[in-house]
Each structure stands twice: as structure tokens, then as C-alpha cells.
XYZ file of C-alpha atoms in Angstrom:
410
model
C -27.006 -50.050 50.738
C -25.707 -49.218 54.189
C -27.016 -46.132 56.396
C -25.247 -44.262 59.455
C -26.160 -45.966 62.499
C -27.768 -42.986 64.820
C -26.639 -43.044 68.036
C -28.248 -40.980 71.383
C -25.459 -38.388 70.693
C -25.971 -38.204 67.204
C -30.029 -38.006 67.201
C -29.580 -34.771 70.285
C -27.243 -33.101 67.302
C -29.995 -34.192 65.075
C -32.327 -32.582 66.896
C -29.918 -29.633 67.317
C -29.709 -29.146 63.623
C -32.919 -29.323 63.031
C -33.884 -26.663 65.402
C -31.494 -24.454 63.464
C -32.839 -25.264 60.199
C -36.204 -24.117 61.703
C -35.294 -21.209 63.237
C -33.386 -20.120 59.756
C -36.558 -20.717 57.827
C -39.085 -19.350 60.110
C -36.529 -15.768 60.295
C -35.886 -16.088 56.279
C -38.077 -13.979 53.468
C -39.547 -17.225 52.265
C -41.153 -18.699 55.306
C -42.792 -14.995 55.495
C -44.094 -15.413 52.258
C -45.351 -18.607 52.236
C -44.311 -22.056 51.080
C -47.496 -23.267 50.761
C -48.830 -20.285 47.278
C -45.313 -19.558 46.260
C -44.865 -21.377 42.924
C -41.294 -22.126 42.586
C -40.089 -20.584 38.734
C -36.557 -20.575 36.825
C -34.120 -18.253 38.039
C -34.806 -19.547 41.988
C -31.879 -19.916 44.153
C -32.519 -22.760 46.434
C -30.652 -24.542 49.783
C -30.757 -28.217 49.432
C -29.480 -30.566 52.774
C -29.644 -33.480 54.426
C -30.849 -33.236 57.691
C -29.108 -36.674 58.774
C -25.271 -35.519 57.894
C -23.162 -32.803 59.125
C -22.396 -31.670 55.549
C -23.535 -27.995 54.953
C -26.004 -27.000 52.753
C -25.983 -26.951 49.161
C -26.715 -24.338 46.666
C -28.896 -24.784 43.389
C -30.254 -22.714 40.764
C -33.916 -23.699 38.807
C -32.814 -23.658 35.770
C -35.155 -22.617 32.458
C -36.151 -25.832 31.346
C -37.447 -25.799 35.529
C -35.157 -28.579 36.974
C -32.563 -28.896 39.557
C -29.427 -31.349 39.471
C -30.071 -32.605 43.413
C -27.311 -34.754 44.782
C -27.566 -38.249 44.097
C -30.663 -38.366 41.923
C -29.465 -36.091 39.184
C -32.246 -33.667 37.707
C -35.845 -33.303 39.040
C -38.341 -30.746 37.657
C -39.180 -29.113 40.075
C -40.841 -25.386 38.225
C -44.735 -24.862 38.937
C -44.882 -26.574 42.212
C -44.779 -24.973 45.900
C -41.062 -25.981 47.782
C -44.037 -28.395 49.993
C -44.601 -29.876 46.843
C -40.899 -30.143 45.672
C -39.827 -31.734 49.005
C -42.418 -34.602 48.681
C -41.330 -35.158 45.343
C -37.746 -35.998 46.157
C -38.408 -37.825 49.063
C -40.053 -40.062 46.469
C -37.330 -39.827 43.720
C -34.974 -41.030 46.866
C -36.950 -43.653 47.747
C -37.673 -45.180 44.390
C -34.151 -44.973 43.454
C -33.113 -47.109 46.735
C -31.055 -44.082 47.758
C -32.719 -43.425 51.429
C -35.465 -45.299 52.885
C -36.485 -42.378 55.074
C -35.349 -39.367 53.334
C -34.593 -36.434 56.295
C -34.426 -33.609 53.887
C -34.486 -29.711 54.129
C -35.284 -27.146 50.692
C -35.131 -23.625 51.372
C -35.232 -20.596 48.644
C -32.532 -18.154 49.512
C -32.811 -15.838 46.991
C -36.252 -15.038 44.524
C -36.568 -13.751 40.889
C -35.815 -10.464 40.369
C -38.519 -7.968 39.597
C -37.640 -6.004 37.048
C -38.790 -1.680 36.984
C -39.346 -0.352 33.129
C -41.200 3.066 31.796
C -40.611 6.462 33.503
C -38.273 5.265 36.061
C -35.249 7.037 36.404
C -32.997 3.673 36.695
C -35.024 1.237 34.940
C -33.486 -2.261 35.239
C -33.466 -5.435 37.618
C -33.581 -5.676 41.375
C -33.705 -8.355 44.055
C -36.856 -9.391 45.183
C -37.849 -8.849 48.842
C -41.427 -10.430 50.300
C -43.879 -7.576 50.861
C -42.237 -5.752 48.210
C -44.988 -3.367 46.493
C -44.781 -1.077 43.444
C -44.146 1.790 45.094
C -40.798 0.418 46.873
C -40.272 -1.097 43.704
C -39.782 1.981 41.778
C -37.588 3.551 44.928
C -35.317 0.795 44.312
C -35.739 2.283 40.402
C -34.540 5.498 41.741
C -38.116 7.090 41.637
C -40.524 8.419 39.027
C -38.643 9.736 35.925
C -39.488 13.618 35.639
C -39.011 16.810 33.681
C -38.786 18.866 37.062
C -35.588 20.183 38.423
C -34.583 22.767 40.401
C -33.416 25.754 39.667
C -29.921 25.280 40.742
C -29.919 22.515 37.938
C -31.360 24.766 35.765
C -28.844 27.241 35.702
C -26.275 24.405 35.177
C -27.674 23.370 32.481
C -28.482 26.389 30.760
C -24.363 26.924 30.955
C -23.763 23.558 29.558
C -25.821 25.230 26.310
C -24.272 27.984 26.545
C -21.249 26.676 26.871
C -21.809 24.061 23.549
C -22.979 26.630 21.176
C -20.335 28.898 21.629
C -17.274 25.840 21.173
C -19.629 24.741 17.941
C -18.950 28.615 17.106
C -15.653 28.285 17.520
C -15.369 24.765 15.742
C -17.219 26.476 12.605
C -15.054 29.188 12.260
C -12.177 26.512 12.618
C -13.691 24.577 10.032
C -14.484 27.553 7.472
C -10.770 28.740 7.542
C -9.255 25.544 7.179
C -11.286 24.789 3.624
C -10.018 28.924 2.856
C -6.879 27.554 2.787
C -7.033 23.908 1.052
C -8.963 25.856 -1.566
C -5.370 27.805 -2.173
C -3.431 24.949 -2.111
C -5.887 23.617 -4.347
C -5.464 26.625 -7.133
C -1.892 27.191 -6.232
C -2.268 29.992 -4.319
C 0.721 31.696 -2.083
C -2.351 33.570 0.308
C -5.216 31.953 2.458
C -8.562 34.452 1.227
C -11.583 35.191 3.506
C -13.910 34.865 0.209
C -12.969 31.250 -0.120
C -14.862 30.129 3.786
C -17.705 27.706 2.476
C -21.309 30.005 2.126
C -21.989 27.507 5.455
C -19.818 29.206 7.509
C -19.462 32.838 6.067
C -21.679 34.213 9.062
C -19.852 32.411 11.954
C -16.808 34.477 11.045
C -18.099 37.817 10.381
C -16.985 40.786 13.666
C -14.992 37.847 14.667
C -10.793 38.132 15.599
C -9.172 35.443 12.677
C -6.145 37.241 13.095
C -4.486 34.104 14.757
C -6.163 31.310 12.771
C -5.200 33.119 9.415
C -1.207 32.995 10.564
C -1.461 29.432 11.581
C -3.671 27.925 7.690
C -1.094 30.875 6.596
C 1.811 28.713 7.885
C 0.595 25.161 7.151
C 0.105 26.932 3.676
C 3.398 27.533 3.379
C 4.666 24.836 4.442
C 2.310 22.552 2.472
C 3.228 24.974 -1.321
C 7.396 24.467 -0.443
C 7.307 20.934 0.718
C 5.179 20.370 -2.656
C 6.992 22.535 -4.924
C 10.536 20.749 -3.488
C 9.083 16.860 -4.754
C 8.215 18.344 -7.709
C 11.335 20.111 -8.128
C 13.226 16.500 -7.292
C 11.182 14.449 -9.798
C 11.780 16.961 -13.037
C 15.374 17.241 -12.055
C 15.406 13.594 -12.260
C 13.243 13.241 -15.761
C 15.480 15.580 -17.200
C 18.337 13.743 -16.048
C 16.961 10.627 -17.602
C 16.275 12.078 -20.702
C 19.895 13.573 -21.174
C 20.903 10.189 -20.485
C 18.360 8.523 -23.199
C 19.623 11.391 -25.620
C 23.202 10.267 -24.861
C 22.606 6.710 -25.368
C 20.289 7.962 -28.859
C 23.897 9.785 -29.804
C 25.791 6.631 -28.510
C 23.435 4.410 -30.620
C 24.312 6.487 -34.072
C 28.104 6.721 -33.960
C 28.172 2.738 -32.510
C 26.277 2.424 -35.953
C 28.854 3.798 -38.075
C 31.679 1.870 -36.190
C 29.567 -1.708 -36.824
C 29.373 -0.349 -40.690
C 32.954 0.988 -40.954
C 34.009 -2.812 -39.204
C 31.730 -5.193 -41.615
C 33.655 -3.271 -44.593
C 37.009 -4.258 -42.966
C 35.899 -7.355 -42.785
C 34.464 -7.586 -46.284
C 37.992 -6.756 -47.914
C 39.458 -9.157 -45.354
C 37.197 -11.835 -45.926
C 37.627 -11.321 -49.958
C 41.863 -11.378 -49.113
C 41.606 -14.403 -47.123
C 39.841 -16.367 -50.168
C 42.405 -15.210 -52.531
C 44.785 -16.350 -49.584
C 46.405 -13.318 -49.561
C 46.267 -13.105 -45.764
C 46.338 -15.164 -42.936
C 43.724 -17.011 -41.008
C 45.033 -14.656 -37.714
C 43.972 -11.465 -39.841
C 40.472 -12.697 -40.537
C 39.913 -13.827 -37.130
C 40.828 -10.506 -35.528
C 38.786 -8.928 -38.336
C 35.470 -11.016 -37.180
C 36.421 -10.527 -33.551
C 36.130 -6.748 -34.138
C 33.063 -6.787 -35.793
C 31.258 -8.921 -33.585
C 32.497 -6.513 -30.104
C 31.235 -3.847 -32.206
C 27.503 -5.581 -32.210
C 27.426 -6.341 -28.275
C 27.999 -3.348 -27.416
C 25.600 -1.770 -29.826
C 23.459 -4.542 -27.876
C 24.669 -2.856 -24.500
C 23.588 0.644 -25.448
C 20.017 -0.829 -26.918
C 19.948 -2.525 -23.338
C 20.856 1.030 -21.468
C 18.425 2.393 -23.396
C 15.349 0.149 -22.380
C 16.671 0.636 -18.808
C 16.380 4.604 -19.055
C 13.032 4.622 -21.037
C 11.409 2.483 -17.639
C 13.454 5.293 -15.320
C 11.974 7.631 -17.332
C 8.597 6.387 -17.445
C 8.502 5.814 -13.539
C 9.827 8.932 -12.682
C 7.077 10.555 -14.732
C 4.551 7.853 -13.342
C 5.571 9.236 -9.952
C 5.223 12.780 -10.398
C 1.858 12.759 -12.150
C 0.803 10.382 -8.798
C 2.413 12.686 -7.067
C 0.244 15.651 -8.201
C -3.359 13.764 -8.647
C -3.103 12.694 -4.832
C -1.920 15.805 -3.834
C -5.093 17.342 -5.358
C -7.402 13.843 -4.502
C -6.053 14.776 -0.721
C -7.148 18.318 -0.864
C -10.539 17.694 -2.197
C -11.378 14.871 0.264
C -10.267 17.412 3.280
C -12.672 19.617 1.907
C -15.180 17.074 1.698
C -14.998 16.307 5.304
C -14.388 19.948 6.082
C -18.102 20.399 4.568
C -19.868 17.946 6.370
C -17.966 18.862 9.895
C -19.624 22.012 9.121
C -23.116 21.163 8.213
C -22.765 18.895 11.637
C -21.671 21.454 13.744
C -24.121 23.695 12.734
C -26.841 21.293 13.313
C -25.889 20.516 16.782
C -25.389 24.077 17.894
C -29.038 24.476 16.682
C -30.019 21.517 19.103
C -28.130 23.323 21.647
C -29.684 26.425 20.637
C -33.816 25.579 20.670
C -33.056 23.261 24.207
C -31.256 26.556 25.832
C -34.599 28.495 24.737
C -37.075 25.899 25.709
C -35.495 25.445 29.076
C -36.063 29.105 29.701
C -39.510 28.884 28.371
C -40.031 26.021 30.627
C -38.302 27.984 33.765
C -40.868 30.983 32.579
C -43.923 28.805 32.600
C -42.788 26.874 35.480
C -45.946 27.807 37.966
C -48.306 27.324 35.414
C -48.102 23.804 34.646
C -50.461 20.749 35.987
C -48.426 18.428 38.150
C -48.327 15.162 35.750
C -49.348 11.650 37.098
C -48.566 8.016 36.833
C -50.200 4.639 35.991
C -48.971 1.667 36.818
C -49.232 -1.963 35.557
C -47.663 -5.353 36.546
C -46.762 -7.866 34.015
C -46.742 -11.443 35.260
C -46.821 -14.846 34.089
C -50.222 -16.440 34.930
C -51.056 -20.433 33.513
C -47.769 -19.833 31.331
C -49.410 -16.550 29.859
C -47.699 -13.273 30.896
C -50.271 -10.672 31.492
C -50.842 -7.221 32.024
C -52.540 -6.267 35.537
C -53.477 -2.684 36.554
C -51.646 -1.846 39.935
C -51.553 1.390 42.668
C -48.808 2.070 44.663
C -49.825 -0.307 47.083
C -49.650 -3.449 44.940
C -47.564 -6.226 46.176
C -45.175 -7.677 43.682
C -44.181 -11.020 43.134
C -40.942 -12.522 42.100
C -40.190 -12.203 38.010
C -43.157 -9.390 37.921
C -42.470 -6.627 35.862
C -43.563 -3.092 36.512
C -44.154 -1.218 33.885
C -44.406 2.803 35.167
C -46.273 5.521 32.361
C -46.815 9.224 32.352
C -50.904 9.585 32.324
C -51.326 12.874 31.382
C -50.187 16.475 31.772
């Protein structure tokens, strides 16, 4: 294997490079944390380079089995050793692998673990690791302790929102309770949408309350719903009894080609019984036979016209009965899901209702309460063991660490 010659120029930019590599990692968050205790864990961003090129650094990731693919050696495991560690190791995978004989070789971690902030945080999530970071900056980064307090301002806000729902869930009921009024007429064939038919759910949301407007609008769809309705049913019988006329002409049709078939098998009888005797020609007797056997097809045509009208018959009455039973499936589904709209309405407005009342028994008891407190633990992977270590405030944390934040008392 060949190697760059160094040359006086190239060991001063050497030297040069190296003095910026220094200066990077004695101003960067690692070299202030220490390379010789930090343990170096999956999820690690590293800066790999060759000190003896003028390529720029690379960048690699520890992945969760704990190696690295480094250039020209492939993967080294490189998890649960300090980056002191990690460097001597690859200067002996170069070596052993012929690759350099003096391997000039920089590792730097650019970016640490994230910590991750759980509990009663009010952002609980993941955040970037910084050395000297401590639980207390930790949960700033969380957005602070998670609290019931809030100002008054808030408050007042709030206690509109509630208002605000519980009056639209009033208005939603009453909706609700007039629309099933009025599929319950369609239902019974009714021409007027009736108070007394509002589900028992819903009778009190529209007591002392204007329907004036919402009556002439289910009043309308009523309408609308009892003519559109009575018009397909008016359209199907038309056309049953139009198909049975036509099966009763074709029953009438059927009779009298009967007594022409008869009235031609006589005729052909006597002609038959002539043409034996020979006392008429072979022409007769043909045009005798002929006769009697157009007679039969088109007693066969009207038998055929008939079949046809019995299946236009039976499909027209097949469509109006579907017509009516999903008309009157529709109507009792609506009212199905009219029912439970109601029952949920009703349950959230009685959310809305016992929050609106506890946040003014809250606001009311406001100055009397004890100001509540926090305890605070650190979860972190010791010997391959994650455990659970009581912290304060103060508490460094290290990269990966979770903090786990918890209401102590009130």
C-alpha cells in the first residue's frame, strides 16, 4: 500500500489542521463534559476524520446494535466505551487491517442523546441534550411544571367556552327532538309535525323555548318528503294497474284465440276427411293445415306476452313494496341515530355543565388551597439496567436520562 509523501508544506497545514481540530474540541459541549467518563451509547452523533487529508469530516450515527460503519474498515462496536477508548480501538482495527501504519485520526461527538421530560410537564417529550444540563432546565425546555393554576383572565375565558358549549348542546337537543317529531309523522303518515311526538329525552330542552322557525322548516321537509312519496307510489300503481289490464287483455286474447284454434281443427277435420275421399285437392288441405297451425303460434305468442306481463307485474309490485319497507327502514334508522345524538348531547352538556361549576368552585376556594409540590426522579441505564434515581432541581442529567416529574401532594 502506498501513503502521501508529507512534505514541509504539507506537515505546517498539518499542523494547521490540527490546531483547528483542537480548538473545535476544546470550545465544543463534549470536551466540557469529558471524554474520559462519557460512555459513548446508540443514538450518538459522531465526527470521524483523518487528520493526514484535506477531506472534511465525516458524520456517523451509533447505531442500536452500538457500531459505527467507519471508512475503510466497515463496522466497529464502538457502544460502552469512552471516545479515548474508541479512538485507540480504530487505530488498531487500521493497523491490523494494513490500512495505515500510523493512523492520524480525530472522533468528536457533535450531538448527544436526547433526554427525554415525562409526568406533570406541560410539553412532555424529547429534547437535545446540552452538558451541564440539570432537571430543572430540563423541565424549562418541557415548558415548566404542569399545573391547575391560571389566572383569572383565563378563567373567565374558559368559563365562556362552557357557557358557550352548553347552550349550542341546547340548541343541538332541541334540533334533535324536532327532527324525530317529524320522522315520527312521516312514519304514521301524518300531514302535521306534533310537539307530543319530541323523544321524553328532549321534552325539557324545548319547553318556554321559540320552535316557531324549526317547526316551518321539519314542516316543509315534511311536505316535501309525504308528496315526493305519495308521487312514486302513485307511479308504481298506475303502472300495476296498467300491467294487469294488459294481463286481462291477453287472458281475453287467450279465450277467443282458443275458439279460433277449435273452430280451425274442425275445418280441417272435414278437409282432411274430403281429401281421403279425394274429393278435394292437395292445395285445399294444405291451406287448411297452414291455418290451423298460424292459429297455434300465435296462441303461443299471447302465452309468451303473457309470461312477459306476469314478470312486469311482479317487479313493479316487487318495487313498490321495496319502495315502502325502505322508506319506513330509513325513517326508523334516522330515529335511531336521532336518539343516540340526543342521549350524547345531553351527556356532554352535563360535562360542560359540572366543569363550568367546579371552575367557579375552584375560583371561590382559590386562597384557600396549599400550594402543591413536585418530586422528581431520573431514569437511566446503569450496567445495562435502567434505573430509577431520586433527583432535586439541581441534578445534572445525562444523555438518554429520562425525567420523570410527579405531583407530591396537595
Amino acid at each position: 500500500m502506498r501513503y502521501p509523501i508529507v512534505t514541509g508544506r504539507r506537515m505546517l497545514t498539518i499542523a494547521v489542521e490540527f490546531l483547528f481540530v483542537a480548538a473545535l474540541l476544546m470550545n465544543s459541549p463534549y470536551a466540557r463534559a469529558g471524554a474520559d467518563d462519557y460512555i459513548l451509547s446508540p443514538g450518538d452523533i459522531l465526527a470521524f476524520d483523518f487528520l493526514d487529508d484535506a477531506e472534511v469530516p465525516v458524520t456517523l450515527t451509533v447505531t442500536s446494535d452500538g457500531d459505527v460503519q467507519f471508512p475503510l474498515v466497515g463496522d466497529v462496536r464502538i457502544a460502552g466505551i469512552t471516545v479515548t477508548q474508541a479512538l485507540a480501538k480504530l487505530r488498531d482495527e487500521y493497523k491490523s487491517k494494513e490500512i495505515l501504519k500510523d493512523p492520524k485520526i480525530a472522533l468528536n461527538i457533535t450531538t448527544f442523546r436526547p433526554v427525554f421530560v415525562l409526568g406533570e410537564v406541560k410539553n412532555p417529550g424529547s429534547f437535545p441534550y446540552y452538558p451541564g444540563l440539570t432537571v430543572e432546565q430540563a423541565i424549562g425546555l418541557a415548558g415548566g411544571n404542569q399545573t391547575d393554576t391560571t389566572n383569572p383572565s383565563d378563567r373567565i375565558v374558559a368559563r365562556a367556552r362552557l357557557r358557550g358549549d352548553m347552550d349550542g348542546a341546547d340548541a343541538e337537543i332541541v334540533h334533535e327532538g324536532i327532527y324525530a317529531a317529524r320522522l315520527i309523522a312521516q312514519l304514521d303518515g301524518r300531514t302535521k309535525v306534533d310537539i307530543k311526538d319530541v323523544p321524553e329525552l328532549a321534552r325539557n330542552f324545548v319547553q318556554n323555548v321559540s320552535l316557531k322557525s324549526l317547526l316551518e322548516i321539519e314542516q316543509r321537509i315534511l311536505d316535501t318528503d309525504l308528496s315526493t312519496s305519495k308521487t312514486q307510489i302513485e307511479i308504481l300503481s298506475q303502472g300495476i294497474v296498467e300491467a294487469e289490464g294488459g294481463l286481462s287483455i291477453l287472458q281475453q286474447l287467450e279465450g277467443t284465440q282458443k275458439e279460433v284454434i277449435d273452430s280451425n281443427v274442425k275445418d280441417f277435420s272435414r278437409v282432411d276427411s274430403l281429401r281421403k275421399r279425394e274429393l278435394n285437392t292437395i292445395a285445399e288441405w294444405l291451406r287448411a293445415k297452414t291455418s290451423l297451425s298460424n292459429e297455434k303460434a300465435r296462441l303461443l305468442e299471447v302465452y309468451a306476452q303473457m309470461s312477459e306481463s306476469r314478470r312486469e307485474l311482479g317487479k313493479l309490485r316487487l318495487e313498490l313494496a321495496k319502495l315502502q319497507a325502505d322508506r319506513v327502514k330509513d325513517i326508523l334508522v334516522k330515529l335511531q341515530e336521532r336518539d343516540v345524538a340526543i342521549r350524547k348531547l345531553i351527556a356532554q352538556r352535563h360535562s360542560s355543565e359540572e366543569q363550568f361549576f367546579l371552575m367557579a368552585a375552584v375560583a371561590a376556594e382559590e386562597t384557600q388551597k396549599n400550594k402543591i409540590s413536585f418530586t422528581y426522579q431520573i431514569r437511566r441505564i446503569v450496567n445495562g439496567q435502567r434505573q430509577g434515581i431520586g433527583a432535586e432541581v439541581t441534578s445534572e442529567v445525562n444523555p438518554g436520562d429520562v425525567v420523570i416529574v410527579a405531583i407530591s401532594g396537595i
